[in-house]
PDB file of C-alpha atoms in Angstrom:
ATOM      1  CA  THR A   1      31.502 -15.546  10.403  1.00 89.00           C
ATOM      2  CA  THR A   2      27.713 -14.151   9.487  1.00 91.00           C
ATOM      3  CA  ASN A   3      24.690 -15.272  11.005  1.00 94.00           C
ATOM      4  CA  TYR A   4      20.478 -14.357   9.341  1.00 95.00           C
ATOM      5  CA  ASN A   5      17.903 -15.789   8.831  1.00 95.00           C
ATOM      6  CA  SER A   6      17.473 -16.758   5.572  1.00 94.00           C
ATOM      7  CA  GLU A   7      13.952 -16.218   5.170  1.00 93.00           C
ATOM      8  CA  GLN A   8      13.970 -12.866   6.515  1.00 94.00           C
ATOM      9  CA  GLY A   9      17.338 -11.527   4.592  1.00 95.00           C
ATOM     10  CA  TYR A  10      20.964 -12.179   4.325  1.00 96.00           C
ATOM     11  CA  ILE A  11      24.277 -10.122   4.651  1.00 95.00           C
ATOM     12  CA  ASP A  12      26.405  -9.188   2.166  1.00 95.00           C
ATOM     13  CA  GLY A  13      30.319  -9.042   2.594  1.00 91.00           C
ATOM     14  CA  VAL A  14      33.291 -11.224   2.802  1.00 84.00           C
ATOM     15  CA  SER A  15      33.372 -14.171   3.954  1.00 79.00           C
ATOM     16  CA  SER A  16      37.099 -13.959   4.794  1.00 84.00           C
ATOM     17  CA  ALA A  17      39.675 -11.220   5.467  1.00 89.00           C
ATOM     18  CA  LYS A  18      43.716 -10.450   6.889  1.00 90.00           C
ATOM     19  CA  TYR A  19      44.334  -8.881  10.449  1.00 93.00           C
ATOM     20  CA  LEU A  20      43.499  -5.332  10.270  1.00 94.00           C
ATOM     21  CA  ASP A  21      41.749  -5.201   6.636  1.00 94.00           C
ATOM     22  CA  MET A  22      38.915  -3.341   6.483  1.00 95.00           C
ATOM     23  CA  VAL A  23      35.980  -5.253   6.335  1.00 94.00           C
ATOM     24  CA  THR A  24      32.129  -4.009   4.899  1.00 95.00           C
ATOM     25  CA  LEU A  25      29.003  -5.697   5.956  1.00 96.00           C
ATOM     26  CA  THR A  26      25.664  -5.131   5.068  1.00 97.00           C
ATOM     27  CA  ALA A  27      22.388  -6.441   6.231  1.00 96.00           C
ATOM     28  CA  MET A  28      19.907  -7.223   2.820  1.00 96.00           C
ATOM     29  CA  PRO A  29      16.322  -7.394   4.573  1.00 94.00           C
ATOM     30  CA  LYS A  30      13.963  -9.496   1.888  1.00 90.00           C
ATOM     31  CA  LEU A  31      10.864  -8.077   0.568  1.00 86.00           C
ATOM     32  CA  GLY A  32       8.137  -7.447   3.713  1.00 87.00           C
ATOM     33  CA  TYR A  33      11.463  -7.012   6.349  1.00 91.00           C
ATOM     34  CA  GLU A  34      13.822  -4.777   7.785  1.00 92.00           C
ATOM     35  CA  PHE A  35      17.050  -4.761   9.649  1.00 95.00           C
ATOM     36  CA  VAL A  36      16.667  -3.687  13.160  1.00 95.00           C
ATOM     37  CA  ARG A  37      20.256  -4.399  14.665  1.00 96.00           C
ATOM     38  CA  TRP A  38      23.231  -6.477  14.474  1.00 96.00           C
ATOM     39  CA  SER A  39      24.049  -9.058  17.189  1.00 93.00           C
ATOM     40  CA  ASP A  40      26.079  -6.905  19.600  1.00 93.00           C
ATOM     41  CA  GLY A  41      23.086  -4.310  19.746  1.00 94.00           C
ATOM     42  CA  ASN A  42      24.913  -2.185  17.081  1.00 95.00           C
ATOM     43  CA  THR A  43      22.399  -0.649  14.141  1.00 96.00           C
ATOM     44  CA  ALA A  44      24.661   0.552  11.653  1.00 96.00           C
ATOM     45  CA  ASN A  45      24.070  -0.563   8.502  1.00 97.00           C
ATOM     46  CA  PRO A  46      26.777  -1.222   6.591  1.00 96.00           C
ATOM     47  CA  ARG A  47      28.564  -2.285   9.217  1.00 95.00           C
ATOM     48  CA  ILE A  48      32.414  -1.222   8.098  1.00 95.00           C
ATOM     49  CA  PHE A  49      35.024  -2.014  11.372  1.00 93.00           C
ATOM     50  CA  THR A  50      38.800  -3.099  11.156  1.00 95.00           C
ATOM     51  CA  LEU A  51      39.278  -7.263  11.676  1.00 93.00           C
ATOM     52  CA  THR A  52      41.453  -7.364  14.746  1.00 93.00           C
ATOM     53  CA  GLN A  53      40.228 -11.196  15.408  1.00 91.00           C
ATOM     54  CA  ASP A  54      37.433 -13.888  14.711  1.00 90.00           C
ATOM     55  CA  THR A  55      34.903 -12.038  14.531  1.00 89.00           C
ATOM     56  CA  ALA A  56      30.990 -13.501  14.467  1.00 90.00           C
ATOM     57  CA  PHE A  57      28.051 -10.959  13.228  1.00 91.00           C
ATOM     58  CA  THR A  58      24.175 -12.112  13.369  1.00 95.00           C
ATOM     59  CA  ALA A  59      21.828  -9.759  11.330  1.00 96.00           C
ATOM     60  CA  GLU A  60      18.472  -9.476  13.222  1.00 96.00           C
ATOM     61  CA  PHE A  61      15.399  -8.406  11.187  1.00 95.00           C
ATOM     62  CA  ALA A  62      11.634  -7.972  11.506  1.00 92.00           C
ATOM     63  CA  GLN A  63       8.356  -7.790   9.456  1.00 89.00           C
ATOM     64  CA  SER A  64       7.779  -4.365   8.172  1.00 90.00           C
ATOM     65  CA  PHE A  65       4.312  -2.679   9.419  1.00 94.00           C
ATOM     66  CA  SER A  66       5.381   0.630   7.285  1.00 95.00           C
ATOM     67  CA  GLY A  67       7.524   2.353   4.187  1.00 94.00           C
ATOM     68  CA  LYS A  68       7.625   4.003   1.217  1.00 95.00           C
ATOM     69  CA  CYS A  69       5.465   3.512  -1.643  1.00 97.00           C
ATOM     70  CA  GLY A  70       6.339   6.512  -3.734  1.00 97.00           C
ATOM     71  CA  ASP A  71       8.671   9.629  -4.136  1.00 97.00           C
ATOM     72  CA  GLN A  72       6.336  11.187  -0.850  1.00 96.00           C
ATOM     73  CA  LEU A  73       3.914   8.791  -0.478  1.00 97.00           C
ATOM     74  CA  TYR A  74       4.346   6.179   2.375  1.00 97.00           C
ATOM     75  CA  TRP A  75       2.360   3.355   3.868  1.00 97.00           C
ATOM     76  CA  SER A  76       1.836   1.692   7.073  1.00 97.00           C
ATOM     77  CA  TYR A  77      -0.447  -1.622   8.089  1.00 97.00           C
ATOM     78  CA  ASP A  78      -2.472  -2.254  11.363  1.00 96.00           C
ATOM     79  CA  PRO A  79      -2.650  -5.238  11.990  1.00 93.00           C
ATOM     80  CA  SER A  80      -5.570  -4.861  14.415  1.00 94.00           C
ATOM     81  CA  ASN A  81      -8.258  -4.486  11.615  1.00 96.00           C
ATOM     82  CA  ASN A  82      -6.262  -5.459   8.944  1.00 97.00           C
ATOM     83  CA  SER A  83      -6.190  -2.345   7.316  1.00 97.00           C
ATOM     84  CA  ILE A  84      -3.570  -0.529   5.046  1.00 98.00           C
ATOM     85  CA  SER A  85      -3.029   3.241   5.155  1.00 97.00           C
ATOM     86  CA  ILE A  86      -1.839   5.102   2.333  1.00 97.00           C
ATOM     87  CA  SER A  87      -0.046   8.598   3.422  1.00 96.00           C
ATOM     88  CA  GLY A  88       1.943  11.808   1.782  1.00 96.00           C
ATOM     89  CA  ARG A  89       1.776  13.236  -1.798  1.00 96.00           C
ATOM     90  CA  GLY A  90       2.128  11.669  -5.257  1.00 97.00           C
ATOM     91  CA  LYS A  91       1.853   8.987  -7.204  1.00 97.00           C
ATOM     92  CA  MET A  92       2.734   5.354  -6.362  1.00 98.00           C
ATOM     93  CA  TYR A  93       5.492   3.195  -7.267  1.00 98.00           C
ATOM     94  CA  ASP A  94       4.206   0.148  -9.846  1.00 98.00           C
ATOM     95  CA  TYR A  95       4.441  -3.482  -8.657  1.00 97.00           C
ATOM     96  CA  THR A  96       3.623  -6.882  -9.772  1.00 95.00           C
ATOM     97  CA  ALA A  97       1.378  -9.424  -7.292  1.00 92.00           C
ATOM     98  CA  THR A  98       4.967 -10.375  -5.696  1.00 92.00           C
ATOM     99  CA  THR A  99       6.800  -7.377  -5.361  1.00 94.00           C
ATOM    100  CA  GLN A 100       4.475  -5.299  -3.376  1.00 95.00           C
ATOM    101  CA  PRO A 101       5.896  -4.036   0.405  1.00 94.00           C
ATOM    102  CA  TRP A 102       2.945  -5.509   2.461  1.00 95.00           C
ATOM    103  CA  LEU A 103       3.032  -9.060   0.509  1.00 93.00           C
ATOM    104  CA  LEU A 104       3.748 -10.465   4.027  1.00 91.00           C
ATOM    105  CA  PHE A 105       0.072  -9.345   4.968  1.00 92.00           C
ATOM    106  CA  GLN A 106      -1.766  -9.406   1.592  1.00 94.00           C
ATOM    107  CA  LYS A 107      -3.752 -12.155   2.281  1.00 94.00           C
ATOM    108  CA  ASN A 108      -5.064 -10.443   5.563  1.00 96.00           C
ATOM    109  CA  VAL A 109      -5.804  -6.983   3.990  1.00 97.00           C
ATOM    110  CA  ILE A 110      -9.752  -6.118   4.591  1.00 97.00           C
ATOM    111  CA  GLU A 111      -9.383  -2.228   4.262  1.00 98.00           C
ATOM    112  CA  VAL A 112      -7.329   0.403   2.163  1.00 98.00           C
ATOM    113  CA  ILE A 113      -7.400   3.885   2.816  1.00 97.00           C
ATOM    114  CA  THR A 114      -5.660   6.745   0.409  1.00 97.00           C
ATOM    115  CA  SER A 115      -5.045  10.166   1.472  1.00 94.00           C
ATOM    116  CA  ASN A 116      -6.470  12.634  -0.226  1.00 93.00           C
ATOM    117  CA  LYS A 117      -2.882  13.507  -1.505  1.00 95.00           C
ATOM    118  CA  THR A 118      -2.302  10.632  -3.211  1.00 97.00           C
ATOM    119  CA  LEU A 119      -2.748  10.545  -6.878  1.00 98.00           C
ATOM    120  CA  SER A 120      -2.704   7.134  -8.038  1.00 98.00           C
ATOM    121  CA  ILE A 121      -2.835   3.009  -7.520  1.00 98.00           C
ATOM    122  CA  GLY A 122       0.110   1.939  -9.162  1.00 98.00           C
ATOM    123  CA  LYS A 123       0.097  -1.464 -11.160  1.00 98.00           C
ATOM    124  CA  SER A 124      -0.905  -4.534  -9.296  1.00 98.00           C
ATOM    125  CA  ALA A 125      -0.806  -2.179  -5.963  1.00 98.00           C
ATOM    126  CA  PHE A 126      -3.272  -4.694  -4.385  1.00 98.00           C
ATOM    127  CA  GLU A 127      -3.381  -7.621  -6.634  1.00 97.00           C
ATOM    128  CA  GLY A 128      -4.343 -10.573  -4.681  1.00 96.00           C
ATOM    129  CA  CYS A 129      -5.135  -9.351  -1.574  1.00 96.00           C
ATOM    130  CA  ILE A 130      -8.407 -11.592  -1.497  1.00 96.00           C
ATOM    131  CA  ARG A 131     -10.357 -10.749   1.330  1.00 97.00           C
ATOM    132  CA  LEU A 132      -9.859  -6.780   0.641  1.00 97.00           C
ATOM    133  CA  ALA A 133     -13.693  -5.678   1.462  1.00 97.00           C
ATOM    134  CA  LYS A 134     -13.481  -1.807   1.597  1.00 97.00           C
ATOM    135  CA  LEU A 135     -11.377   0.929  -0.243  1.00 97.00           C
ATOM    136  CA  THR A 136     -11.840   4.850  -0.077  1.00 97.00           C
ATOM    137  CA  LEU A 137     -10.100   6.787  -2.730  1.00 97.00           C
ATOM    138  CA  GLY A 138      -9.049   9.929  -1.233  1.00 95.00           C
ATOM    139  CA  SER A 139     -10.082  12.995  -3.342  1.00 95.00           C
ATOM    140  CA  GLU A 140      -7.347  13.626  -5.524  1.00 96.00           C
ATOM    141  CA  VAL A 141      -6.705  10.417  -6.733  1.00 97.00           C
ATOM    142  CA  GLU A 142      -5.988  10.429 -10.659  1.00 97.00           C
ATOM    143  CA  GLU A 143      -5.541   7.250 -11.838  1.00 98.00           C
ATOM    144  CA  ILE A 144      -5.738   3.863 -10.653  1.00 98.00           C
ATOM    145  CA  ALA A 145      -3.487   1.319 -13.211  1.00 98.00           C
ATOM    146  CA  GLU A 146      -4.157  -2.004 -15.061  1.00 97.00           C
ATOM    147  CA  ASN A 147      -4.479  -4.979 -12.114  1.00 98.00           C
ATOM    148  CA  ALA A 148      -4.470  -2.799  -9.503  1.00 98.00           C
ATOM    149  CA  PHE A 149      -7.206  -4.590  -7.555  1.00 98.00           C
ATOM    150  CA  ALA A 150      -6.872  -7.555  -9.863  1.00 97.00           C
ATOM    151  CA  GLY A 151      -8.300 -10.828  -7.792  1.00 95.00           C
ATOM    152  CA  CYS A 152      -9.622  -8.318  -5.116  1.00 96.00           C
ATOM    153  CA  THR A 153     -13.222 -10.634  -5.777  1.00 95.00           C
ATOM    154  CA  ARG A 154     -14.140  -9.577  -2.020  1.00 95.00           C
ATOM    155  CA  LEU A 155     -14.401  -5.970  -2.826  1.00 95.00           C
ATOM    156  CA  TYR A 156     -18.183  -4.734  -2.033  1.00 93.00           C
ATOM    157  CA  ASP A 157     -17.321  -1.069  -0.919  1.00 95.00           C
ATOM    158  CA  ILE A 158     -15.581   1.407  -2.858  1.00 96.00           C
ATOM    159  CA  TYR A 159     -15.992   5.529  -1.512  1.00 95.00           C
ATOM    160  CA  SER A 160     -14.454   7.365  -4.180  1.00 96.00           C
ATOM    161  CA  TYR A 161     -14.452  10.878  -3.155  1.00 95.00           C
ATOM    162  CA  PRO A 162     -13.120  12.425  -6.676  1.00 96.00           C
ATOM    163  CA  ILE A 163     -15.378  15.009  -8.056  1.00 94.00           C
ATOM    164  CA  TYR A 164     -14.211  13.289 -11.351  1.00 95.00           C
ATOM    165  CA  PRO A 165     -13.636   9.594 -12.155  1.00 96.00           C
ATOM    166  CA  PRO A 166      -9.868   8.501 -11.866  1.00 97.00           C
ATOM    167  CA  PHE A 167      -8.734   7.220 -14.894  1.00 97.00           C
ATOM    168  CA  ALA A 168      -8.657   3.691 -14.495  1.00 97.00           C
ATOM    169  CA  GLU A 169      -8.578   0.312 -16.983  1.00 95.00           C
ATOM    170  CA  VAL A 170     -10.545  -2.402 -16.844  1.00 95.00           C
ATOM    171  CA  SER A 171      -8.147  -4.676 -15.651  1.00 96.00           C
ATOM    172  CA  SER A 172      -8.161  -2.301 -12.627  1.00 97.00           C
ATOM    173  CA  PHE A 173     -10.722  -4.324 -10.877  1.00 97.00           C
ATOM    174  CA  ALA A 174     -11.728  -7.616 -10.590  1.00 95.00           C
ATOM    175  CA  ASN A 175     -15.516  -7.004  -9.459  1.00 90.00           C
ATOM    176  CA  TYR A 176     -17.905  -4.935 -10.498  1.00 92.00           C
ATOM    177  CA  GLU A 177     -20.430  -6.281  -8.476  1.00 91.00           C
ATOM    178  CA  VAL A 178     -19.525  -2.894  -5.999  1.00 91.00           C
ATOM    179  CA  TYR A 179     -21.697  -0.921  -3.629  1.00 93.00           C
ATOM    180  CA  LEU A 180     -19.784   2.388  -5.400  1.00 94.00           C
ATOM    181  CA  TYR A 181     -20.324   5.889  -3.463  1.00 94.00           C
ATOM    182  CA  ILE A 182     -19.530   9.011  -5.122  1.00 93.00           C
ATOM    183  CA  PRO A 183     -19.667  13.124  -5.216  1.00 92.00           C
ATOM    184  CA  CYS A 184     -23.330  13.727  -6.360  1.00 88.00           C
ATOM    185  CA  GLU A 185     -21.879  16.554  -8.362  1.00 89.00           C
ATOM    186  CA  GLY A 186     -19.803  13.755  -9.989  1.00 90.00           C
ATOM    187  CA  ALA A 187     -22.599  11.061 -10.561  1.00 90.00           C
ATOM    188  CA  ARG A 188     -22.812  12.014 -14.515  1.00 91.00           C
ATOM    189  CA  ASP A 189     -19.226  11.647 -15.210  1.00 94.00           C
ATOM    190  CA  TYR A 190     -19.027   8.493 -13.206  1.00 94.00           C
ATOM    191  CA  LYS A 191     -21.993   7.030 -15.520  1.00 91.00           C
ATOM    192  CA  LEU A 192     -20.831   8.143 -18.225  1.00 93.00           C
ATOM    193  CA  ASP A 193     -17.016   7.091 -17.722  1.00 95.00           C
ATOM    194  CA  LEU A 194     -16.447   3.503 -20.040  1.00 94.00           C
ATOM    195  CA  VAL A 195     -14.967   1.935 -17.098  1.00 95.00           C
ATOM    196  CA  TRP A 196     -16.585   3.596 -13.655  1.00 95.00           C
ATOM    197  CA  LYS A 197     -20.203   3.327 -15.274  1.00 92.00           C
ATOM    198  CA  LYS A 198     -19.640  -0.720 -15.412  1.00 93.00           C
ATOM    199  CA  PHE A 199     -20.675  -0.765 -11.545  1.00 91.00           C
ATOM    200  CA  MET A 200     -24.161  -1.548 -11.587  1.00 82.00           C
ATOM    201  CA  LYS A 201     -24.597  -0.062  -7.224  1.00 86.00           C
ATOM    202  CA  LEU A 202     -23.795   3.408  -7.750  1.00 81.00           C
ATOM    203  CA  ASP A 203     -25.021   5.698  -4.811  1.00 84.00           C
ATOM    204  CA  VAL A 204     -23.841   9.150  -3.614  1.00 82.00           C
ATOM    205  CA  LEU A 205     -21.908   9.502  -0.613  1.00 75.00           C
ATOM    206  CA  LEU A 206     -23.547   9.583   2.914  1.00 57.00           C
ATOM    207  CA  GLU A 207     -21.434  12.623   3.759  1.00 55.00           C
ATOM    208  CA  MET A 208     -23.293  14.026   0.662  1.00 49.00           C
ATOM    209  CA  LYS A 209     -26.689  12.786   1.069  1.00 49.00           C
ATOM    210  CA  GLU A 210     -26.469  14.308   4.689  1.00 50.00           C
ATOM    211  CA  TRP A 211     -25.581  17.775   3.425  1.00 46.00           C
ATOM    212  CA  ILE A 212     -28.249  17.730   1.127  1.00 46.00           C
ATOM    213  CA  LEU A 213     -30.888  16.938   3.442  1.00 49.00           C
ATOM    214  CA  ASN A 214     -29.319  19.535   5.616  1.00 53.00           C
ATOM    215  CA  ILE A 215     -30.873  22.426   3.252  1.00 46.00           C
ATOM    216  CA  ILE A 216     -33.514  20.996   2.150  1.00 47.00           C
ATOM    217  CA  GLN A 217     -34.682  20.899   6.355  1.00 56.00           C
ATOM    218  CA  ASN A 218     -33.148  24.641   6.348  1.00 56.00           C
ATOM    219  CA  LEU A 219     -35.431  25.350   3.703  1.00 55.00           C
ATOM    220  CA  LEU A 220     -38.110  24.150   5.323  1.00 52.00           C
TER     221      LEU A 220
END
């Protein structure tokens, strides 16, 4: 007999077997969940055993607050401030609005922060994050795919650290009435880019402002 919470996952394997048969059971978590353990405390998955008596197994699942979002890219969700951080290096996987690994937190996310080694934001990665207000793009982001931030109409602050504007589609963003902070040495390229020039409120990054002011003060 197998038991599980069908909203969180299920168990793949035979429903009946004979005495001394070798049985394999695999706990299959649904999107947004991860397998924790079997009811007897065993954490092997798949679970392989020899049937010697009537046996009952319960698979226990839990919400997943972290995982992979690229071959060498990882995500983590912090419920204390409703933020998603992307770490590691490489390109992000493409998604749909219903296959994001952080789907359970989609309506709660307020901030997204990508590491300096993140190379791209995948298709529809944050589509439907209706409360998203702040986005920080690491310095090596090269591409923001279509619909990456579709539906994010409350996104009002973008801190973009790449000197050259990442390639983006018009559909990558839902709202262009945004405060966009960019490196001062990349201002010309951002203003000439077909997508990034649509942002009406451009400013140089605060860190760059402070650096420029320090230079001026030293000259004085």
